[in-house]
CSV table of C-alpha atoms in Angstrom, one decimal:
chain,number,residue,atom,x,y,z
J,1,MET,CA,-45.7,41.3,2.5
J,2,PRO,CA,-42.0,40.1,2.0
J,3,PHE,CA,-40.2,41.5,-1.1
J,4,CYS,CA,-40.0,38.0,-2.8
J,5,CYS,CA,-43.7,37.5,-2.5
J,6,LEU,CA,-44.5,41.0,-3.8
J,7,LEU,CA,-42.4,40.4,-6.9
J,8,ALA,CA,-43.9,37.0,-7.5
J,9,ASN,CA,-47.4,38.5,-7.5
J,10,LEU,CA,-46.2,41.3,-9.9
J,11,ILE,CA,-44.7,38.6,-12.3
J,12,ASN,CA,-47.9,36.6,-12.3
J,13,PHE,CA,-50.0,39.8,-12.9
J,14,PHE,CA,-48.1,40.7,-16.0
J,15,LEU,CA,-47.8,37.2,-17.4
J,16,ILE,CA,-51.6,36.5,-17.3
J,17,PRO,CA,-52.2,37.7,-20.9
J,18,PHE,CA,-49.3,35.6,-22.2
J,19,ARG,CA,-50.2,32.2,-20.7
J,20,ASN,CA,-51.1,30.7,-24.1
J,21,SER,CA,-48.1,32.1,-26.1
J,22,SER,CA,-45.0,30.1,-25.4
J,23,MET,CA,-42.3,32.4,-26.9
J,24,GLU,CA,-43.7,35.6,-25.4
J,25,LEU,CA,-44.1,33.9,-22.0
J,26,ILE,CA,-40.6,32.6,-22.0
J,27,VAL,CA,-39.2,36.0,-22.9
J,28,LEU,CA,-41.2,37.7,-20.2
J,29,LEU,CA,-40.3,35.1,-17.6
J,30,LEU,CA,-36.6,35.5,-18.3
J,31,LEU,CA,-36.9,39.3,-18.4
J,32,PHE,CA,-38.7,39.5,-15.1
J,33,LEU,CA,-36.6,36.9,-13.4
J,34,HIS,CA,-33.4,38.6,-14.4
J,35,LEU,CA,-34.9,41.8,-13.0
J,36,TYR,CA,-35.9,40.0,-9.9
J,37,SER,CA,-32.4,38.7,-9.4
J,38,ALA,CA,-30.9,42.1,-9.8
J,39,VAL,CA,-33.4,44.0,-7.6
J,40,THR,CA,-33.1,41.3,-4.9
J,41,ILE,CA,-29.3,41.9,-4.7
J,42,VAL,CA,-29.8,45.6,-4.5
J,43,LEU,CA,-32.7,45.9,-2.1
J,44,SER,CA,-32.3,42.8,0.1
J,45,SER,CA,-29.6,42.3,2.6
J,46,SER,CA,-30.4,38.6,2.9
J,47,PRO,CA,-31.5,35.9,0.4
J,48,CYS,CA,-35.1,34.9,0.1
J,49,ALA,CA,-34.4,31.4,1.4
J,50,PRO,CA,-31.8,30.4,3.9
J,51,ALA,CA,-30.3,27.7,1.7
J,52,LEU,CA,-30.6,25.6,-1.5
J,53,TYR,CA,-29.8,21.9,-1.4
J,54,VAL,CA,-29.5,19.9,-4.6
J,55,PHE,CA,-29.8,16.1,-5.2
J,56,GLY,CA,-30.0,13.9,-8.2
J,57,ASP,CA,-28.1,12.9,-11.3
J,58,SER,CA,-26.2,14.6,-14.2
J,59,MET,CA,-29.0,17.1,-14.8
J,60,PHE,CA,-27.9,18.7,-11.4
J,61,ASP,CA,-24.4,17.5,-10.8
J,62,ASN,CA,-22.0,20.5,-10.7
J,63,GLY,CA,-18.8,18.7,-10.0
J,64,ASN,CA,-19.2,15.8,-7.5
J,65,ASN,CA,-18.2,13.3,-10.2
J,66,ASN,CA,-14.8,15.1,-10.6
J,67,PHE,CA,-13.8,13.4,-7.4
J,68,LEU,CA,-15.0,9.9,-8.3
J,69,PRO,CA,-13.6,7.1,-10.6
J,70,THR,CA,-16.2,7.2,-13.4
J,71,LEU,CA,-16.6,7.7,-17.1
J,72,ALA,CA,-19.4,10.2,-16.3
J,73,LYS,CA,-17.1,13.1,-15.8
J,74,VAL,CA,-17.1,16.4,-17.8
J,75,ASN,CA,-14.5,18.7,-16.2
J,76,PHE,CA,-13.1,19.6,-19.6
J,77,LEU,CA,-14.1,21.7,-22.6
J,78,PRO,CA,-16.4,22.0,-24.5
J,79,TYR,CA,-18.4,21.6,-21.3
J,80,GLY,CA,-18.7,25.0,-19.6
J,81,VAL,CA,-17.8,26.9,-22.8
J,82,ASN,CA,-20.6,29.4,-22.0
J,83,PHE,CA,-20.1,29.3,-18.2
J,84,ALA,CA,-18.2,32.0,-16.4
J,85,GLU,CA,-16.1,29.5,-14.4
J,86,GLY,CA,-15.4,27.3,-17.4
J,87,PRO,CA,-15.6,23.5,-17.2
J,88,THR,CA,-16.6,22.7,-13.6
J,89,GLY,CA,-18.2,19.3,-14.0
J,90,ARG,CA,-21.6,20.6,-15.1
J,91,PHE,CA,-23.1,18.4,-17.9
J,92,SER,CA,-23.9,21.5,-20.0
J,93,ASN,CA,-22.4,24.3,-22.0
J,94,GLY,CA,-23.5,26.7,-19.3
J,95,ARG,CA,-25.6,27.0,-16.2
J,96,ILE,CA,-27.8,24.2,-14.8
J,97,ILE,CA,-31.3,24.5,-13.2
J,98,PRO,CA,-30.0,24.8,-9.6
J,99,ASP,CA,-27.8,27.7,-10.7
J,100,TYR,CA,-30.8,29.7,-11.9
J,101,ILE,CA,-32.7,28.9,-8.7
J,102,ALA,CA,-29.8,30.1,-6.6
J,103,GLU,CA,-29.5,33.3,-8.6
J,104,TYR,CA,-33.2,34.1,-8.3
J,105,THR,CA,-33.2,33.4,-4.5
J,106,GLY,CA,-30.1,35.5,-3.9
J,107,LEU,CA,-28.0,32.5,-2.9
J,108,PRO,CA,-24.5,31.5,-4.1
J,109,TYR,CA,-24.3,28.4,-6.3
J,110,PRO,CA,-24.4,25.4,-3.9
J,111,PRO,CA,-20.9,23.8,-4.1
J,112,PRO,CA,-20.4,20.1,-4.8
J,113,TYR,CA,-20.4,18.3,-1.5
J,114,LEU,CA,-17.2,16.3,-2.3
J,115,SER,CA,-15.3,19.6,-2.9
J,116,ILE,CA,-15.8,20.9,0.6
J,117,LYS,CA,-12.5,20.6,2.6
J,118,GLU,CA,-13.1,22.9,5.5
J,119,SER,CA,-16.2,24.5,7.0
J,120,THR,CA,-19.6,23.6,5.6
J,121,PRO,CA,-21.5,26.5,4.0
J,122,VAL,CA,-24.9,27.3,5.5
J,123,THR,CA,-26.2,28.5,2.1
J,124,GLY,CA,-26.6,25.0,0.7
J,125,LEU,CA,-24.8,22.1,-0.9
J,126,ASN,CA,-25.0,20.0,-4.1
J,127,TYR,CA,-25.0,16.2,-3.6
J,128,ALA,CA,-26.0,15.3,-7.2
J,129,SER,CA,-23.9,12.8,-9.1
J,130,GLY,CA,-24.0,11.9,-12.8
J,131,SER,CA,-25.0,8.4,-13.9
J,132,CYS,CA,-26.8,7.6,-10.6
J,133,GLY,CA,-30.5,6.8,-10.1
J,134,ILE,CA,-33.1,5.8,-7.6
J,135,LEU,CA,-31.9,2.2,-7.7
J,136,PRO,CA,-28.3,1.5,-6.6
J,137,LYS,CA,-27.4,-0.5,-9.7
J,138,ALA,CA,-28.2,2.3,-12.1
J,139,GLU,CA,-24.5,3.3,-11.8
J,140,ILE,CA,-23.0,0.1,-13.0
J,141,GLU,CA,-22.5,1.0,-16.6
J,142,TRP,CA,-20.4,4.2,-16.0
J,143,GLY,CA,-18.4,3.6,-12.8
J,144,LYS,CA,-18.7,5.0,-9.3
J,145,CYS,CA,-21.3,7.7,-8.4
J,146,LEU,CA,-23.1,8.9,-5.4
J,147,THR,CA,-26.3,6.8,-5.3
J,148,LEU,CA,-29.5,8.4,-4.0
J,149,ASP,CA,-28.9,6.6,-0.7
J,150,ASP,CA,-25.3,7.9,-0.7
J,151,GLN,CA,-26.5,11.4,-1.2
J,152,ILE,CA,-29.1,11.2,1.7
J,153,GLU,CA,-26.4,9.6,3.9
J,154,LEU,CA,-24.1,12.6,3.2
J,155,PHE,CA,-26.9,15.0,3.9
J,156,GLN,CA,-27.7,13.3,7.2
J,157,ARG,CA,-24.0,13.7,8.1
J,158,THR,CA,-24.3,17.4,7.2
J,159,VAL,CA,-27.3,17.8,9.4
J,160,GLU,CA,-26.1,15.8,12.4
J,161,SER,CA,-22.4,16.6,12.4
J,162,GLU,CA,-21.6,19.7,10.4
J,163,LEU,CA,-24.4,22.2,10.4
J,164,PRO,CA,-25.0,22.2,14.2
J,165,LYS,CA,-21.7,24.1,14.5
J,166,SER,CA,-23.3,27.1,12.9
J,167,PHE,CA,-26.5,27.2,15.0
J,168,GLU,CA,-27.1,28.0,18.7
J,169,ASN,CA,-29.6,25.2,19.2
J,170,THR,CA,-31.6,22.5,17.5
J,171,ASN,CA,-34.7,24.7,17.1
J,172,GLN,CA,-32.7,27.2,15.0
J,173,LEU,CA,-31.3,24.4,12.9
J,174,MET,CA,-34.8,22.9,12.3
J,175,ASP,CA,-36.2,26.3,11.4
J,176,TYR,CA,-33.4,26.8,8.9
J,177,LEU,CA,-34.0,23.3,7.3
J,178,SER,CA,-37.7,23.7,7.1
J,179,ASN,CA,-37.4,27.0,5.2
J,180,SER,CA,-34.6,25.9,2.9
J,181,VAL,CA,-35.4,24.7,-0.6
J,182,PHE,CA,-34.5,21.2,-1.8
J,183,VAL,CA,-34.5,20.3,-5.5
J,184,PHE,CA,-34.3,16.8,-7.1
J,185,SER,CA,-33.8,15.5,-10.6
J,186,ILE,CA,-33.4,11.7,-10.6
J,187,GLY,CA,-34.8,8.6,-12.2
J,188,SER,CA,-33.8,8.8,-15.9
J,189,ASN,CA,-30.8,6.5,-15.3
J,190,ASP,CA,-33.0,3.9,-13.8
J,191,TYR,CA,-34.6,3.7,-17.3
J,192,LEU,CA,-31.6,4.4,-19.5
J,193,ASN,CA,-29.2,2.1,-17.6
J,194,ILE,CA,-31.5,-0.6,-16.3
J,195,TYR,CA,-35.0,-1.0,-17.7
J,196,LEU,CA,-34.2,-0.1,-21.3
J,197,GLU,CA,-31.1,-2.3,-21.2
J,198,PRO,CA,-32.7,-5.8,-21.3
J,199,ASN,CA,-29.4,-7.4,-22.3
J,200,LEU,CA,-27.8,-6.3,-19.1
J,201,PHE,CA,-30.7,-6.5,-16.6
J,202,HIS,CA,-33.8,-8.6,-16.2
J,203,GLU,CA,-36.1,-5.8,-14.9
J,204,TYR,CA,-37.7,-5.5,-18.4
J,205,LYS,CA,-38.9,-9.1,-18.1
J,206,ILE,CA,-39.7,-9.0,-14.4
J,207,TYR,CA,-41.7,-5.8,-14.2
J,208,THR,CA,-44.3,-4.2,-16.5
J,209,PRO,CA,-43.7,-0.5,-17.1
J,210,GLN,CA,-46.4,0.3,-14.5
J,211,GLU,CA,-44.8,-2.0,-11.9
J,212,PHE,CA,-41.3,-0.6,-12.5
J,213,ALA,CA,-42.7,3.0,-12.1
J,214,ASP,CA,-44.3,1.9,-8.8
J,215,LEU,CA,-41.0,0.3,-7.6
J,216,LEU,CA,-39.2,3.6,-8.3
J,217,LEU,CA,-41.8,5.8,-6.7
J,218,SER,CA,-42.1,3.6,-3.6
J,219,ARG,CA,-38.4,3.8,-3.1
J,220,LEU,CA,-38.4,7.5,-3.8
J,221,SER,CA,-41.2,8.1,-1.4
J,222,GLN,CA,-39.4,6.3,1.4
J,223,ARG,CA,-36.3,8.5,0.8
J,224,PHE,CA,-38.3,11.7,0.8
J,225,GLU,CA,-39.9,10.6,4.1
J,226,ARG,CA,-36.4,10.1,5.5
J,227,LEU,CA,-35.4,13.6,4.5
J,228,TYR,CA,-38.6,15.0,6.1
J,229,ASN,CA,-37.5,13.3,9.4
J,230,LEU,CA,-34.2,15.1,9.1
J,231,GLY,CA,-36.0,18.4,8.9
J,232,VAL,CA,-36.8,18.9,5.2
J,233,GLY,CA,-40.0,20.7,4.5
J,234,LYS,CA,-39.9,22.2,1.0
J,235,LEU,CA,-39.0,19.9,-1.9
J,236,VAL,CA,-39.3,20.1,-5.7
J,237,MET,CA,-39.0,16.9,-7.7
J,238,LEU,CA,-38.6,17.2,-11.5
J,239,GLU,CA,-40.3,14.8,-13.8
J,240,ILE,CA,-38.1,12.5,-15.9
J,241,GLY,CA,-37.4,13.9,-19.3
J,242,PRO,CA,-38.4,12.3,-22.6
J,243,VAL,CA,-35.6,9.8,-22.7
J,244,GLY,CA,-36.8,8.4,-26.0
J,245,CYS,CA,-35.8,11.7,-27.6
J,246,ILE,CA,-32.2,12.0,-26.5
J,247,PRO,CA,-29.7,11.5,-29.3
J,248,SER,CA,-28.0,8.5,-27.7
J,249,ILE,CA,-31.3,6.7,-27.8
J,250,THR,CA,-32.7,7.9,-31.2
J,251,ARG,CA,-29.5,6.9,-33.0
J,252,ASN,CA,-29.6,3.4,-31.7
J,253,ARG,CA,-33.2,2.5,-32.2
J,254,ALA,CA,-34.2,0.7,-35.4
J,255,ASN,CA,-37.5,1.5,-37.2
J,256,GLN,CA,-37.8,4.8,-35.4
J,257,ASN,CA,-40.5,7.1,-36.8
J,258,GLY,CA,-40.1,10.9,-36.3
J,259,LYS,CA,-37.8,12.6,-33.8
J,260,CYS,CA,-38.3,10.2,-30.8
J,261,ASP,CA,-38.6,6.6,-29.8
J,262,GLU,CA,-42.1,6.9,-28.5
J,263,GLU,CA,-42.1,3.4,-27.0
J,264,SER,CA,-39.3,4.5,-24.5
J,265,ASN,CA,-41.2,7.7,-23.8
J,266,GLN,CA,-44.4,5.7,-23.1
J,267,ILE,CA,-42.5,3.5,-20.6
J,268,VAL,CA,-41.2,6.5,-18.7
J,269,SER,CA,-44.6,8.3,-18.8
J,270,TYR,CA,-46.0,5.9,-16.2
J,271,PHE,CA,-43.5,7.4,-13.7
J,272,ASN,CA,-44.4,10.9,-14.5
J,273,ARG,CA,-48.1,10.2,-14.4
J,274,LYS,CA,-47.9,8.6,-11.0
J,275,LEU,CA,-45.5,11.1,-9.5
J,276,PRO,CA,-48.0,13.9,-8.6
J,277,GLN,CA,-50.2,11.5,-6.5
J,278,MET,CA,-47.1,10.2,-4.6
J,279,LEU,CA,-46.1,13.8,-3.8
J,280,ARG,CA,-49.7,14.7,-2.7
J,281,ASN,CA,-49.9,11.7,-0.5
J,282,LEU,CA,-46.6,12.6,1.2
J,283,THR,CA,-47.6,16.3,1.6
J,284,SER,CA,-50.9,15.3,3.3
J,285,THR,CA,-49.1,12.8,5.5
J,286,LEU,CA,-46.0,14.8,6.5
J,287,GLN,CA,-47.2,17.7,8.5
J,288,ALA,CA,-46.1,21.2,7.4
J,289,SER,CA,-44.4,19.8,4.2
J,290,THR,CA,-44.8,20.9,0.6
J,291,LEU,CA,-43.6,18.6,-2.2
J,292,VAL,CA,-43.8,20.0,-5.7
J,293,GLN,CA,-43.7,18.3,-9.1
J,294,GLY,CA,-41.7,20.2,-11.7
J,295,ARG,CA,-43.2,19.3,-15.2
J,296,PHE,CA,-39.8,19.0,-16.9
J,297,GLY,CA,-40.9,16.0,-19.0
J,298,TRP,CA,-43.8,17.8,-20.5
J,299,LEU,CA,-41.9,21.0,-21.1
J,300,ALA,CA,-38.9,19.3,-22.7
J,301,TYR,CA,-41.1,17.2,-25.0
J,302,ASP,CA,-43.1,20.3,-26.0
J,303,ALA,CA,-39.8,22.1,-26.9
J,304,ILE,CA,-38.8,19.0,-29.0
J,305,MET,CA,-42.1,19.0,-30.9
J,306,LYS,CA,-42.4,22.8,-31.3
J,307,PRO,CA,-38.8,24.1,-31.3
J,308,SER,CA,-39.7,27.5,-32.8
J,309,ASN,CA,-41.9,28.3,-29.8
J,310,TYR,CA,-38.8,28.1,-27.7
J,311,GLY,CA,-36.3,29.8,-30.0
J,312,LEU,CA,-34.6,26.5,-30.9
J,313,GLU,CA,-33.6,25.2,-34.3
J,314,ASP,CA,-32.2,21.7,-33.8
J,315,THR,CA,-33.8,19.4,-31.3
J,316,SER,CA,-32.4,16.1,-32.6
J,317,ASN,CA,-28.6,16.5,-32.8
J,318,PRO,CA,-26.0,17.2,-30.1
J,319,CYS,CA,-24.1,20.4,-30.3
J,320,CYS,CA,-20.8,18.6,-29.8
J,321,ILE,CA,-19.3,15.5,-31.4
J,322,THR,CA,-19.7,12.7,-28.9
J,323,LEU,CA,-17.9,9.6,-27.8
J,324,PHE,CA,-19.4,6.1,-27.6
J,325,ASN,CA,-21.0,7.0,-24.2
J,326,GLY,CA,-22.7,10.2,-25.4
J,327,ILE,CA,-20.1,12.5,-23.8
J,328,CYS,CA,-18.5,15.2,-25.8
J,329,ILE,CA,-15.0,14.5,-27.2
J,330,PRO,CA,-12.7,16.3,-24.8
J,331,TRP,CA,-11.3,19.7,-25.9
J,332,LEU,CA,-13.0,19.5,-29.4
J,333,LYS,CA,-14.9,22.6,-30.2
J,334,ALA,CA,-18.7,22.3,-30.1
J,335,CYS,CA,-21.2,24.0,-32.5
J,336,ILE,CA,-20.9,27.7,-33.0
J,337,ASN,CA,-24.3,28.6,-31.4
J,338,PRO,CA,-25.4,26.2,-28.7
J,339,ASP,CA,-28.5,28.4,-28.0
J,340,ASP,CA,-29.9,27.0,-31.3
J,341,HIS,CA,-29.7,23.4,-30.0
J,342,LEU,CA,-31.8,21.6,-27.4
J,343,PHE,CA,-29.1,18.9,-26.7
J,344,PHE,CA,-25.5,19.7,-25.9
J,345,ASP,CA,-24.2,16.1,-25.9
J,346,GLY,CA,-25.8,12.7,-26.4
J,347,TYR,CA,-27.8,13.0,-23.2
J,348,HIS,CA,-27.9,16.5,-21.8
J,349,ILE,CA,-29.7,19.7,-22.7
J,350,THR,CA,-28.1,23.1,-23.4
J,351,GLU,CA,-28.3,26.2,-21.2
J,352,ALA,CA,-30.9,27.5,-23.6
J,353,LEU,CA,-33.5,25.0,-22.5
J,354,VAL,CA,-32.2,24.9,-19.0
J,355,SER,CA,-33.0,28.6,-18.7
J,356,VAL,CA,-36.6,28.1,-20.0
J,357,ILE,CA,-37.3,25.2,-17.5
J,358,ALA,CA,-35.9,27.1,-14.6
J,359,ALA,CA,-37.8,30.3,-15.5
J,360,HIS,CA,-41.1,28.4,-15.7
J,361,CYS,CA,-40.6,26.5,-12.5
J,362,ILE,CA,-39.7,29.7,-10.6
J,363,ALA,CA,-42.6,31.8,-11.8
J,364,ASP,CA,-45.2,29.8,-13.8
J,365,THR,CA,-47.7,27.7,-11.9
J,366,SER,CA,-48.5,25.6,-15.0
J,367,VAL,CA,-45.0,24.0,-14.6
J,368,CYS,CA,-44.4,24.1,-10.8
J,369,ASN,CA,-47.4,24.7,-8.5
J,370,PRO,CA,-46.6,26.3,-6.2
J,371,THR,CA,-43.7,28.0,-8.0
J,372,ILE,CA,-40.3,28.3,-6.4
J,373,ILE,CA,-40.9,31.9,-5.4
J,374,GLN,CA,-44.3,31.0,-3.9
J,375,LEU,CA,-42.7,28.0,-2.1
J,376,ILE,CA,-40.2,30.2,-0.5
J,377,GLU,CA,-42.9,32.5,0.9
J,378,MET,CA,-45.0,29.6,2.3
């Protein structure tokens, strides 16, 4: 049995007694996964997966927007204040979810596609772009971004024009792609910038929440099928987070009760409820494919409602002082201890919650089933 699979089984064995205890489970997950990362580097001469490819929005963007004319740009402090490389364009104080996945699979962080000037790395690329969504016009409020279609077009260019230079034949390339891991986080901007903005767009009047979710999922399904035809076989799609709980929403909603605008959360919940069936349908239709739902929405909401279970203190306020668009004021110091906060700015979560989500999806089947580690060994 491969080393990755052995360690995954070991993790699951030790975690069984802690399935119903959130804080203990989180601590053990992080402990085992840090051990996993360290031991993999020492004992394995090669990573557990050939490559990691990243698509989506600002949850996963690690610098593509630095190269675009947009207000959704964060290549300045206090962003990256807890990241070894400083402010890189990650919408966080530290690492983002793909960084953790890369670490645990023994791969380097996939660089932003737009930053590549010479040879294309075979260990993966990041195409994600802040402010973009599944629908093209999700970007209109912020400026230019790489739409989902743009990202897939760039990946197709990578597959057809750039990667073949590193492989002897098409079979080798297809084997490489089918065993690589592809992760997605996209859809929140379709709600934040379109459906929940009735003064700017008419979707709120044209579609019921169920119909809008169906529209997004149908379009997403078509894009996933296109990726499959390019050779993609292993894909993880995160749920949309509880957008009704983000500070930029809660501070602008009148008559709000509690921590969140539950009407907004309810609207988005139709997408998350329908996502598993869409992924199952594709998995059954597309031979030798595995498409996984990451339960980010549920996990983030649980952390907001039960912060002490996740080692958090403040789940309502951003760690930094924000501008009108929810982005931190450039160069102004953020809060002293970001690990106590769930939100770093008006929209994005801190590394503290990022690490929890990544750890669960990598090794806990209640969040990602199969887990990332199991997906790699399939």
